[in-house]
């Protein structure tokens, strides 16, 4: 007769243990969920602060870049007054790009290449008629990213300006070669020039452009770019590749 209450007690204890286990399990799941949410909030805050720092760095770098570009352009036009009208027409296009397009975080490869070609036309007025200046474009305009805003504005300036700065523009056997390519959703810029035999005067604050370019590339594109610079047989070669498809994929993954 005593077995029934005894069995009921065992069942009650068993159910109590199960209930306690369920409660503990629910608590652990709750804490795990809360911990995951806290981690997500911390990561969001970190990415927000990282973006703010990167934007601040870019603003600082661009504030150094634009005045430097204006000075070079105006000096070129002033020293060659006989080509002023032509140069001013090209300068108007360059200024429009700098004042309006460059304020955007990103531009299309098409816009950047058109801007760079205008900039080269302005620099031509410094060049001797005997000087060899080769500018080529190999562009697949049918690629989906060619007209999408994925390229940092003014990204091509430094390599082009550097070539005009260090080449002997009055020498008949010197040259500058600029090649723009867009293929496989990648932007390519290759600039080469024969190094001048004349010693380049070292100026205060020189080299800002090269440092600015590398900093901007690292901040914006991280591991989606490759920049090579080397000298071969007195010819300085700079080659830039930016994989815009990988960059867009990373942006979409980050929800930007």
PDB file of C-alpha atoms in Angstrom:
ATOM      1  CA  UNK A   1       0.000   0.000   0.000  1.00  0.00           C
ATOM      2  CA  UNK A   2       2.946   2.373   0.569  1.00  0.00           C
ATOM      3  CA  UNK A   3       4.391   1.911  -2.898  1.00  0.00           C
ATOM      4  CA  UNK A   4       1.980   4.346  -4.624  1.00  0.00           C
ATOM      5  CA  UNK A   5       2.952   7.413  -2.541  1.00  0.00           C
ATOM      6  CA  UNK A   6       6.589   6.391  -2.858  1.00  0.00           C
ATOM      7  CA  UNK A   7       6.262   6.211  -6.650  1.00  0.00           C
ATOM      8  CA  UNK A   8       4.472   9.563  -6.686  1.00  0.00           C
ATOM      9  CA  UNK A   9       7.356  11.103  -4.734  1.00  0.00           C
ATOM     10  CA  UNK A  10       9.930   9.783  -7.213  1.00  0.00           C
ATOM     11  CA  UNK A  11       7.896  11.084 -10.146  1.00  0.00           C
ATOM     12  CA  UNK A  12       7.499  14.484  -8.450  1.00  0.00           C
ATOM     13  CA  UNK A  13      11.237  14.702  -7.797  1.00  0.00           C
ATOM     14  CA  UNK A  14      11.993  13.639 -11.380  1.00  0.00           C
ATOM     15  CA  UNK A  15       9.636  16.296 -12.772  1.00  0.00           C
ATOM     16  CA  UNK A  16      11.148  18.907 -10.465  1.00  0.00           C
ATOM     17  CA  UNK A  17      14.660  18.107 -11.717  1.00  0.00           C
ATOM     18  CA  UNK A  18      13.467  18.303 -15.337  1.00  0.00           C
ATOM     19  CA  UNK A  19      11.805  21.679 -14.656  1.00  0.00           C
ATOM     20  CA  UNK A  20      14.991  22.973 -13.044  1.00  0.00           C
ATOM     21  CA  UNK A  21      17.045  21.776 -16.014  1.00  0.00           C
ATOM     22  CA  UNK A  22      14.632  23.488 -18.417  1.00  0.00           C
ATOM     23  CA  UNK A  23      14.822  26.718 -16.406  1.00  0.00           C
ATOM     24  CA  UNK A  24      18.637  26.583 -16.336  1.00  0.00           C
ATOM     25  CA  UNK A  25      18.738  25.816 -20.060  1.00  0.00           C
ATOM     26  CA  UNK A  26      16.378  28.696 -20.838  1.00  0.00           C
ATOM     27  CA  UNK A  27      18.503  31.006 -18.713  1.00  0.00           C
ATOM     28  CA  UNK A  28      21.679  29.932 -20.496  1.00  0.00           C
ATOM     29  CA  UNK A  29      20.023  30.427 -23.922  1.00  0.00           C
ATOM     30  CA  UNK A  30      18.817  33.868 -22.810  1.00  0.00           C
ATOM     31  CA  UNK A  31      22.293  34.854 -21.629  1.00  0.00           C
ATOM     32  CA  UNK A  32      23.779  33.545 -24.880  1.00  0.00           C
ATOM     33  CA  UNK A  33      21.331  35.613 -26.914  1.00  0.00           C
ATOM     34  CA  UNK A  34      22.012  38.710 -24.821  1.00  0.00           C
ATOM     35  CA  UNK A  35      25.749  38.141 -25.159  1.00  0.00           C
ATOM     36  CA  UNK A  36      25.376  37.837 -28.943  1.00  0.00           C
ATOM     37  CA  UNK A  37      23.381  41.076 -29.096  1.00  0.00           C
ATOM     38  CA  UNK A  38      25.960  42.852 -26.938  1.00  0.00           C
ATOM     39  CA  UNK A  39      28.703  41.603 -29.247  1.00  0.00           C
ATOM     40  CA  UNK A  40      26.783  42.868 -32.302  1.00  0.00           C
ATOM     41  CA  UNK A  41      26.294  46.271 -30.665  1.00  0.00           C
ATOM     42  CA  UNK A  42      29.996  46.446 -29.805  1.00  0.00           C
ATOM     43  CA  UNK A  43      30.956  45.496 -33.370  1.00  0.00           C
ATOM     44  CA  UNK A  44      28.557  48.101 -34.813  1.00  0.00           C
ATOM     45  CA  UNK A  45      30.005  50.760 -32.531  1.00  0.00           C
ATOM     46  CA  UNK A  46      33.542  49.737 -33.494  1.00  0.00           C
ATOM     47  CA  UNK A  47      32.736  49.897 -37.234  1.00  0.00           C
ATOM     48  CA  UNK A  48      31.031  53.271 -36.740  1.00  0.00           C
ATOM     49  CA  UNK A  49      34.071  54.695 -34.965  1.00  0.00           C
ATOM     50  CA  UNK A  50      36.384  53.138 -37.566  1.00  0.00           C
ATOM     51  CA  UNK A  51      34.358  54.791 -40.343  1.00  0.00           C
ATOM     52  CA  UNK A  52      34.492  58.157 -38.568  1.00  0.00           C
ATOM     53  CA  UNK A  53      38.274  57.906 -38.192  1.00  0.00           C
ATOM     54  CA  UNK A  54      38.699  56.872 -41.834  1.00  0.00           C
ATOM     55  CA  UNK A  55      36.496  59.742 -43.018  1.00  0.00           C
ATOM     56  CA  UNK A  56      38.507  62.169 -40.915  1.00  0.00           C
ATOM     57  CA  UNK A  57      41.764  60.835 -42.377  1.00  0.00           C
ATOM     58  CA  UNK A  58      40.405  61.104 -45.918  1.00  0.00           C
ATOM     59  CA  UNK A  59      39.245  64.676 -45.352  1.00  0.00           C
ATOM     60  CA  UNK A  60      42.713  65.548 -44.062  1.00  0.00           C
ATOM     61  CA  UNK A  61      44.436  63.875 -47.005  1.00  0.00           C
ATOM     62  CA  UNK A  62      42.147  65.484 -49.569  1.00  0.00           C
ATOM     63  CA  UNK A  63      42.701  68.924 -48.039  1.00  0.00           C
ATOM     64  CA  UNK A  64      46.391  68.457 -48.852  1.00  0.00           C
ATOM     65  CA  UNK A  65      45.690  67.091 -52.303  1.00  0.00           C
ATOM     66  CA  UNK A  66      43.414  69.679 -53.893  1.00  0.00           C
ATOM     67  CA  UNK A  67      45.508  72.852 -53.296  1.00  0.00           C
ATOM     68  CA  UNK A  68      48.561  70.989 -54.585  1.00  0.00           C
ATOM     69  CA  UNK A  69      46.695  70.111 -57.779  1.00  0.00           C
ATOM     70  CA  UNK A  70      45.395  73.657 -58.297  1.00  0.00           C
ATOM     71  CA  UNK A  71      48.882  75.101 -57.925  1.00  0.00           C
ATOM     72  CA  UNK A  72      50.337  72.782 -60.558  1.00  0.00           C
ATOM     73  CA  UNK A  73      47.534  73.469 -63.033  1.00  0.00           C
ATOM     74  CA  UNK A  74      47.632  77.255 -62.679  1.00  0.00           C
ATOM     75  CA  UNK A  75      51.427  77.322 -62.940  1.00  0.00           C
ATOM     76  CA  UNK A  76      51.221  75.359 -66.189  1.00  0.00           C
ATOM     77  CA  UNK A  77      48.680  77.721 -67.730  1.00  0.00           C
ATOM     78  CA  UNK A  78      50.467  80.879 -66.559  1.00  0.00           C
ATOM     79  CA  UNK A  79      53.791  79.834 -68.088  1.00  0.00           C
ATOM     80  CA  UNK A  80      52.233  79.139 -71.502  1.00  0.00           C
ATOM     81  CA  UNK A  81      49.981  82.088 -72.225  1.00  0.00           C
ATOM     82  CA  UNK A  82      49.720  81.367 -75.948  1.00  0.00           C
ATOM     83  CA  UNK A  83      47.651  78.255 -75.176  1.00  0.00           C
ATOM     84  CA  UNK A  84      45.552  79.876 -72.485  1.00  0.00           C
ATOM     85  CA  UNK A  85      42.149  79.515 -74.186  1.00  0.00           C
ATOM     86  CA  UNK A  86      42.598  75.795 -74.850  1.00  0.00           C
ATOM     87  CA  UNK A  87      43.986  75.208 -71.372  1.00  0.00           C
ATOM     88  CA  UNK A  88      41.192  77.152 -69.686  1.00  0.00           C
ATOM     89  CA  UNK A  89      38.596  75.094 -71.538  1.00  0.00           C
ATOM     90  CA  UNK A  90      40.156  71.914 -70.151  1.00  0.00           C
ATOM     91  CA  UNK A  91      40.630  73.553 -66.766  1.00  0.00           C
ATOM     92  CA  UNK A  92      36.891  74.278 -66.597  1.00  0.00           C
ATOM     93  CA  UNK A  93      36.205  70.541 -66.924  1.00  0.00           C
ATOM     94  CA  UNK A  94      38.828  69.736 -64.288  1.00  0.00           C
ATOM     95  CA  UNK A  95      37.442  72.324 -61.858  1.00  0.00           C
ATOM     96  CA  UNK A  96      33.896  71.027 -62.289  1.00  0.00           C
ATOM     97  CA  UNK A  97      35.111  67.564 -61.405  1.00  0.00           C
ATOM     98  CA  UNK A  98      37.101  68.742 -58.386  1.00  0.00           C
ATOM     99  CA  UNK A  99      34.392  71.039 -57.025  1.00  0.00           C
ATOM    100  CA  UNK A 100      31.434  68.710 -57.542  1.00  0.00           C
ATOM    101  CA  UNK A 101      32.411  65.115 -58.285  1.00  0.00           C
ATOM    102  CA  UNK A 102      35.398  64.881 -55.930  1.00  0.00           C
ATOM    103  CA  UNK A 103      33.184  65.865 -53.002  1.00  0.00           C
ATOM    104  CA  UNK A 104      31.362  62.577 -53.483  1.00  0.00           C
ATOM    105  CA  UNK A 105      32.790  59.579 -51.684  1.00  0.00           C
ATOM    106  CA  UNK A 106      32.942  57.564 -54.917  1.00  0.00           C
ATOM    107  CA  UNK A 107      32.770  58.178 -58.671  1.00  0.00           C
ATOM    108  CA  UNK A 108      32.560  55.854 -61.649  1.00  0.00           C
ATOM    109  CA  UNK A 109      35.700  54.671 -63.495  1.00  0.00           C
ATOM    110  CA  UNK A 110      34.319  56.428 -66.586  1.00  0.00           C
ATOM    111  CA  UNK A 111      34.168  59.785 -64.769  1.00  0.00           C
ATOM    112  CA  UNK A 112      37.638  59.400 -63.253  1.00  0.00           C
ATOM    113  CA  UNK A 113      39.254  58.467 -66.575  1.00  0.00           C
ATOM    114  CA  UNK A 114      37.604  61.390 -68.388  1.00  0.00           C
ATOM    115  CA  UNK A 115      38.895  63.725 -65.664  1.00  0.00           C
ATOM    116  CA  UNK A 116      42.433  62.310 -65.887  1.00  0.00           C
ATOM    117  CA  UNK A 117      42.474  62.727 -69.680  1.00  0.00           C
ATOM    118  CA  UNK A 118      41.534  66.406 -69.267  1.00  0.00           C
ATOM    119  CA  UNK A 119      44.300  66.794 -66.703  1.00  0.00           C
ATOM    120  CA  UNK A 120      46.832  65.297 -69.126  1.00  0.00           C
ATOM    121  CA  UNK A 121      45.719  67.730 -71.848  1.00  0.00           C
ATOM    122  CA  UNK A 122      46.493  70.629 -69.500  1.00  0.00           C
ATOM    123  CA  UNK A 123      49.907  69.188 -68.677  1.00  0.00           C
ATOM    124  CA  UNK A 124      50.670  68.903 -72.400  1.00  0.00           C
ATOM    125  CA  UNK A 125      51.270  72.630 -72.619  1.00  0.00           C
ATOM    126  CA  UNK A 126      54.482  72.144 -70.601  1.00  0.00           C
ATOM    127  CA  UNK A 127      55.812  69.584 -73.054  1.00  0.00           C
ATOM    128  CA  UNK A 128      58.245  70.162 -75.910  1.00  0.00           C
ATOM    129  CA  UNK A 129      56.821  69.336 -79.397  1.00  0.00           C
ATOM    130  CA  UNK A 130      59.570  66.704 -79.672  1.00  0.00           C
ATOM    131  CA  UNK A 131      58.626  65.088 -76.383  1.00  0.00           C
ATOM    132  CA  UNK A 132      56.883  61.718 -76.674  1.00  0.00           C
ATOM    133  CA  UNK A 133      53.674  61.616 -74.681  1.00  0.00           C
ATOM    134  CA  UNK A 134      51.663  58.432 -75.194  1.00  0.00           C
ATOM    135  CA  UNK A 135      48.176  58.151 -73.749  1.00  0.00           C
ATOM    136  CA  UNK A 136      46.122  55.027 -74.379  1.00  0.00           C
ATOM    137  CA  UNK A 137      42.864  53.595 -73.097  1.00  0.00           C
ATOM    138  CA  UNK A 138      41.844  49.947 -73.247  1.00  0.00           C
ATOM    139  CA  UNK A 139      38.349  49.920 -71.873  1.00  0.00           C
ATOM    140  CA  UNK A 140      35.533  47.423 -72.042  1.00  0.00           C
ATOM    141  CA  UNK A 141      32.634  49.853 -71.689  1.00  0.00           C
ATOM    142  CA  UNK A 142      30.145  46.984 -71.575  1.00  0.00           C
ATOM    143  CA  UNK A 143      31.287  45.807 -68.151  1.00  0.00           C
ATOM    144  CA  UNK A 144      28.677  46.288 -65.445  1.00  0.00           C
ATOM    145  CA  UNK A 145      30.876  48.283 -63.051  1.00  0.00           C
ATOM    146  CA  UNK A 146      32.330  50.764 -65.563  1.00  0.00           C
ATOM    147  CA  UNK A 147      29.660  53.388 -64.828  1.00  0.00           C
ATOM    148  CA  UNK A 148      29.022  52.477 -61.189  1.00  0.00           C
ATOM    149  CA  UNK A 149      30.313  54.722 -58.402  1.00  0.00           C
ATOM    150  CA  UNK A 150      32.989  52.524 -56.860  1.00  0.00           C
ATOM    151  CA  UNK A 151      36.205  54.450 -57.519  1.00  0.00           C
ATOM    152  CA  UNK A 152      37.681  57.035 -55.162  1.00  0.00           C
ATOM    153  CA  UNK A 153      37.757  60.441 -56.907  1.00  0.00           C
ATOM    154  CA  UNK A 154      41.156  61.896 -57.881  1.00  0.00           C
ATOM    155  CA  UNK A 155      42.801  58.493 -57.357  1.00  0.00           C
ATOM    156  CA  UNK A 156      44.722  58.773 -60.641  1.00  0.00           C
ATOM    157  CA  UNK A 157      46.226  62.224 -60.063  1.00  0.00           C
ATOM    158  CA  UNK A 158      49.360  61.405 -58.098  1.00  0.00           C
ATOM    159  CA  UNK A 159      50.855  58.876 -60.512  1.00  0.00           C
ATOM    160  CA  UNK A 160      50.266  61.160 -63.512  1.00  0.00           C
ATOM    161  CA  UNK A 161      51.533  64.300 -61.787  1.00  0.00           C
ATOM    162  CA  UNK A 162      54.598  62.415 -60.571  1.00  0.00           C
ATOM    163  CA  UNK A 163      55.511  61.433 -64.145  1.00  0.00           C
ATOM    164  CA  UNK A 164      55.324  65.049 -65.362  1.00  0.00           C
ATOM    165  CA  UNK A 165      57.292  66.190 -62.337  1.00  0.00           C
ATOM    166  CA  UNK A 166      60.233  63.820 -62.755  1.00  0.00           C
ATOM    167  CA  UNK A 167      60.524  63.536 -66.547  1.00  0.00           C
ATOM    168  CA  UNK A 168      62.658  65.965 -68.577  1.00  0.00           C
ATOM    169  CA  UNK A 169      59.834  67.554 -70.565  1.00  0.00           C
ATOM    170  CA  UNK A 170      62.195  69.381 -72.938  1.00  0.00           C
ATOM    171  CA  UNK A 171      64.280  66.366 -73.887  1.00  0.00           C
ATOM    172  CA  UNK A 172      63.717  64.710 -77.268  1.00  0.00           C
ATOM    173  CA  UNK A 173      64.639  61.240 -76.051  1.00  0.00           C
ATOM    174  CA  UNK A 174      62.467  61.311 -72.928  1.00  0.00           C
ATOM    175  CA  UNK A 175      58.863  60.131 -72.757  1.00  0.00           C
ATOM    176  CA  UNK A 176      55.778  59.659 -70.611  1.00  0.00           C
ATOM    177  CA  UNK A 177      53.366  56.797 -71.171  1.00  0.00           C
ATOM    178  CA  UNK A 178      49.922  56.590 -69.560  1.00  0.00           C
ATOM    179  CA  UNK A 179      47.665  53.585 -70.000  1.00  0.00           C
ATOM    180  CA  UNK A 180      44.141  53.315 -68.603  1.00  0.00           C
ATOM    181  CA  UNK A 181      42.495  49.895 -68.630  1.00  0.00           C
ATOM    182  CA  UNK A 182      39.177  48.596 -67.417  1.00  0.00           C
ATOM    183  CA  UNK A 183      38.664  44.862 -67.761  1.00  0.00           C
ATOM    184  CA  UNK A 184      37.292  42.041 -65.633  1.00  0.00           C
ATOM    185  CA  UNK A 185      35.708  44.759 -63.440  1.00  0.00           C
ATOM    186  CA  UNK A 186      39.168  45.998 -62.424  1.00  0.00           C
ATOM    187  CA  UNK A 187      40.572  49.502 -62.853  1.00  0.00           C
ATOM    188  CA  UNK A 188      44.169  49.634 -64.062  1.00  0.00           C
ATOM    189  CA  UNK A 189      46.481  52.612 -64.416  1.00  0.00           C
ATOM    190  CA  UNK A 190      50.055  52.236 -65.655  1.00  0.00           C
ATOM    191  CA  UNK A 191      52.296  55.300 -65.841  1.00  0.00           C
ATOM    192  CA  UNK A 192      55.907  55.184 -66.963  1.00  0.00           C
ATOM    193  CA  UNK A 193      58.490  57.855 -67.735  1.00  0.00           C
ATOM    194  CA  UNK A 194      62.173  58.125 -68.463  1.00  0.00           C
ATOM    195  CA  UNK A 195      63.853  59.605 -65.411  1.00  0.00           C
ATOM    196  CA  UNK A 196      65.409  63.001 -65.987  1.00  0.00           C
ATOM    197  CA  UNK A 197      69.207  63.233 -65.754  1.00  0.00           C
ATOM    198  CA  UNK A 198      68.758  66.593 -64.106  1.00  0.00           C
ATOM    199  CA  UNK A 199      68.595  66.516 -60.328  1.00  0.00           C
ATOM    200  CA  UNK A 200      65.156  67.268 -59.032  1.00  0.00           C
ATOM    201  CA  UNK A 201      65.210  70.110 -56.553  1.00  0.00           C
ATOM    202  CA  UNK A 202      64.043  68.912 -53.165  1.00  0.00           C
ATOM    203  CA  UNK A 203      61.248  71.072 -51.903  1.00  0.00           C
ATOM    204  CA  UNK A 204      59.777  71.325 -48.467  1.00  0.00           C
ATOM    205  CA  UNK A 205      56.717  69.109 -48.096  1.00  0.00           C
ATOM    206  CA  UNK A 206      57.644  67.203 -51.253  1.00  0.00           C
ATOM    207  CA  UNK A 207      56.356  63.652 -51.547  1.00  0.00           C
ATOM    208  CA  UNK A 208      52.941  64.444 -50.072  1.00  0.00           C
ATOM    209  CA  UNK A 209      51.191  63.091 -53.159  1.00  0.00           C
ATOM    210  CA  UNK A 210      52.762  59.624 -53.033  1.00  0.00           C
ATOM    211  CA  UNK A 211      52.082  59.213 -49.318  1.00  0.00           C
ATOM    212  CA  UNK A 212      48.533  60.508 -49.761  1.00  0.00           C
ATOM    213  CA  UNK A 213      47.770  58.016 -52.532  1.00  0.00           C
ATOM    214  CA  UNK A 214      48.946  54.979 -50.555  1.00  0.00           C
ATOM    215  CA  UNK A 215      47.094  56.084 -47.425  1.00  0.00           C
ATOM    216  CA  UNK A 216      43.854  56.620 -49.354  1.00  0.00           C
ATOM    217  CA  UNK A 217      44.137  53.236 -51.068  1.00  0.00           C
ATOM    218  CA  UNK A 218      44.718  51.442 -47.763  1.00  0.00           C
ATOM    219  CA  UNK A 219      41.843  53.220 -46.037  1.00  0.00           C
ATOM    220  CA  UNK A 220      39.313  52.733 -48.839  1.00  0.00           C
ATOM    221  CA  UNK A 221      40.283  49.507 -50.580  1.00  0.00           C
ATOM    222  CA  UNK A 222      42.287  47.648 -47.924  1.00  0.00           C
ATOM    223  CA  UNK A 223      43.377  44.410 -49.682  1.00  0.00           C
ATOM    224  CA  UNK A 224      41.439  45.031 -52.919  1.00  0.00           C
ATOM    225  CA  UNK A 225      44.259  46.983 -54.572  1.00  0.00           C
ATOM    226  CA  UNK A 226      47.856  46.517 -55.654  1.00  0.00           C
ATOM    227  CA  UNK A 227      50.329  49.344 -56.238  1.00  0.00           C
ATOM    228  CA  UNK A 228      53.735  48.548 -57.697  1.00  0.00           C
ATOM    229  CA  UNK A 229      56.512  51.077 -58.271  1.00  0.00           C
ATOM    230  CA  UNK A 230      59.918  50.209 -59.679  1.00  0.00           C
ATOM    231  CA  UNK A 231      62.780  51.460 -61.894  1.00  0.00           C
ATOM    232  CA  UNK A 232      63.978  49.511 -64.917  1.00  0.00           C
ATOM    233  CA  UNK A 233      66.693  50.822 -67.284  1.00  0.00           C
ATOM    234  CA  UNK A 234      66.239  54.440 -66.129  1.00  0.00           C
ATOM    235  CA  UNK A 235      62.491  54.128 -66.622  1.00  0.00           C
ATOM    236  CA  UNK A 236      60.205  54.660 -63.646  1.00  0.00           C
ATOM    237  CA  UNK A 237      57.062  52.519 -63.781  1.00  0.00           C
ATOM    238  CA  UNK A 238      54.011  52.728 -61.536  1.00  0.00           C
ATOM    239  CA  UNK A 239      51.171  50.239 -61.878  1.00  0.00           C
ATOM    240  CA  UNK A 240      47.900  50.455 -59.975  1.00  0.00           C
ATOM    241  CA  UNK A 241      45.176  47.813 -59.957  1.00  0.00           C
ATOM    242  CA  UNK A 242      41.909  48.118 -58.036  1.00  0.00           C
ATOM    243  CA  UNK A 243      39.534  45.158 -57.990  1.00  0.00           C
ATOM    244  CA  UNK A 244      36.172  46.918 -57.932  1.00  0.00           C
ATOM    245  CA  UNK A 245      34.132  43.702 -57.971  1.00  0.00           C
ATOM    246  CA  UNK A 246      35.774  42.484 -54.751  1.00  0.00           C
ATOM    247  CA  UNK A 247      35.369  45.955 -53.247  1.00  0.00           C
ATOM    248  CA  UNK A 248      31.650  46.045 -54.111  1.00  0.00           C
ATOM    249  CA  UNK A 249      31.183  42.535 -52.708  1.00  0.00           C
ATOM    250  CA  UNK A 250      32.823  43.590 -49.433  1.00  0.00           C
ATOM    251  CA  UNK A 251      30.665  46.732 -49.272  1.00  0.00           C
ATOM    252  CA  UNK A 252      27.470  44.703 -49.759  1.00  0.00           C
ATOM    253  CA  UNK A 253      28.581  42.164 -47.145  1.00  0.00           C
ATOM    254  CA  UNK A 254      29.169  45.003 -44.685  1.00  0.00           C
ATOM    255  CA  UNK A 255      25.750  46.484 -45.449  1.00  0.00           C
ATOM    256  CA  UNK A 256      27.129  49.724 -46.856  1.00  0.00           C
TER     257      UNK A 256
END
